[in-house]
Amino acid sequence: MKDRVLHHAVFRILYPIFDKSFISDSYSCRNDKGTHRAINRLQKFAGKVGKNSTKTCFVLKCDIKKFFDSINQDVLTNLIKKKIKDENAFWLIEKIIRSFNRGLPLGNITSQLFANIYLNKLDQFIKQKLRIKYYVRYCDDFIILSVDKKYLKELILEINAFLKNNLKLSLHPAKISIRKYYKGADFLGYVSFPCHRVLRTKTKRRMFKKINNKLLGLEQNKITKYSFGQTIQSYFGVLKHCNSYKLKNEISKQLSK
């Protein structure tokens, strides 16, 4: 409990200081942002790049390899030290960062903010140095849109070199893709097309597996009806952001059995 209070206190100190320096198209762990706004931005950008489907829009999707585990604590503390001049505050922040053997843990609220501070350096490189207009990032997943496929391929090398030289990170080679937008852009659990959006197949399978486990827990009295209902409502909340008529029917049939 003490650790949680400490992390929230540090978050409240750092958030207003750093958030104003972040680009508008960074969507993770920020007020009035989130996954759904990031996906909406992707669709809006695709419409602009593709001139409302009159041109072929290509989507470069990248993922950083073992991101949280690979964050360099020295680099992170130096980035924070540039803005935090109070010695006591910085001492506390550094103590939190150094308390982990390497990198940062996934779950802490401070880790999400530290991730944005760390990757803001990448964001600034992409926006200011590379002058890329159509760019969206959510944590360590990001996309860039262009009508020029060759240009996107060249960007991969530039971005990877920047990550290695400045942040001691690298792109995950197996998670780099360039696709035509009309064939579907897989991003943040959804697959977006010019005129609609569907739930990613992997996300769908995971959702049905969890529903089955919850049903079993309900039958065995391991969870309450209220808890089960909350789970189902959360899934319907996810589905309202995509074309999901058939999926909702599948869930209803599963529940009726």
GROMACS .gro file of N, CA and C in nm, residues 204 207-208 211 236 239 243-257:
model
   63
  204LYS      N    1  -1.035  -1.138  -2.998
  204LYS     CA    2  -1.164  -1.208  -2.993
  204LYS      C    3  -1.150  -1.344  -2.924
  207MET      N    4  -1.097  -1.303  -2.557
  207MET     CA    5  -1.220  -1.260  -2.491
  207MET      C    6  -1.313  -1.378  -2.464
  208PHE      N    7  -1.333  -1.465  -2.563
  208PHE     CA    8  -1.422  -1.579  -2.545
  208PHE      C    9  -1.364  -1.680  -2.445
  211ILE      N   10  -1.441  -1.539  -2.108
  211ILE     CA   11  -1.584  -1.552  -2.076
  211ILE      C   12  -1.614  -1.695  -2.032
  236PHE      N   13  -1.864  -0.568  -2.371
  236PHE     CA   14  -1.955  -0.494  -2.459
  236PHE      C   15  -1.907  -0.351  -2.479
  239LEU      N   16  -1.656  -0.372  -2.750
  239LEU     CA   17  -1.719  -0.400  -2.879
  239LEU      C   18  -1.794  -0.281  -2.938
  243ASN      N   19  -1.732  -0.266  -3.544
  243ASN     CA   20  -1.846  -0.336  -3.603
  243ASN      C   21  -1.854  -0.475  -3.538
  244SER      N   22  -1.953  -0.494  -3.453
  244SER     CA   23  -1.950  -0.613  -3.368
  244SER      C   24  -2.088  -0.680  -3.352
  245TYR      N   25  -2.177  -0.659  -3.446
  245TYR     CA   26  -2.311  -0.716  -3.433
  245TYR      C   27  -2.306  -0.869  -3.417
  246LYS      N   28  -2.226  -0.935  -3.503
  246LYS     CA   29  -2.216  -1.081  -3.498
  246LYS      C   30  -2.151  -1.128  -3.369
  247LEU      N   31  -2.047  -1.054  -3.325
  247LEU     CA   32  -1.978  -1.091  -3.202
  247LEU      C   33  -2.071  -1.082  -3.081
  248LYS      N   34  -2.151  -0.977  -3.075
  248LYS     CA   35  -2.244  -0.962  -2.964
  248LYS      C   36  -2.345  -1.076  -2.962
  249ASN      N   37  -2.389  -1.117  -3.080
  249ASN     CA   38  -2.481  -1.230  -3.089
  249ASN      C   39  -2.414  -1.359  -3.041
  250GLU      N   40  -2.288  -1.378  -3.078
  250GLU     CA   41  -2.213  -1.497  -3.035
  250GLU      C   42  -2.203  -1.502  -2.882
  251ILE      N   43  -2.176  -1.386  -2.822
  251ILE     CA   44  -2.165  -1.379  -2.677
  251ILE      C   45  -2.301  -1.410  -2.613
  252SER      N   46  -2.407  -1.354  -2.669
  252SER     CA   47  -2.542  -1.379  -2.616
  252SER      C   48  -2.577  -1.527  -2.624
  253LYS      N   49  -2.540  -1.592  -2.734
  253LYS     CA   50  -2.567  -1.736  -2.748
  253LYS      C   51  -2.487  -1.816  -2.648
  254GLN      N   52  -2.361  -1.775  -2.626
  254GLN     CA   53  -2.276  -1.843  -2.530
  254GLN      C   54  -2.332  -1.833  -2.389
  255LEU      N   55  -2.386  -1.716  -2.357
  255LEU     CA   56  -2.442  -1.695  -2.223
  255LEU      C   57  -2.573  -1.771  -2.204
  256SER      N   58  -2.650  -1.782  -2.312
  256SER     CA   59  -2.779  -1.851  -2.303
  256SER      C   60  -2.762  -2.001  -2.282
  257LYS      N   61  -2.643  -2.053  -2.322
  257LYS     CA   62  -2.618  -2.198  -2.304
  257LYS      C   63  -2.587  -2.230  -2.158
   0.00000   0.00000   0.00000
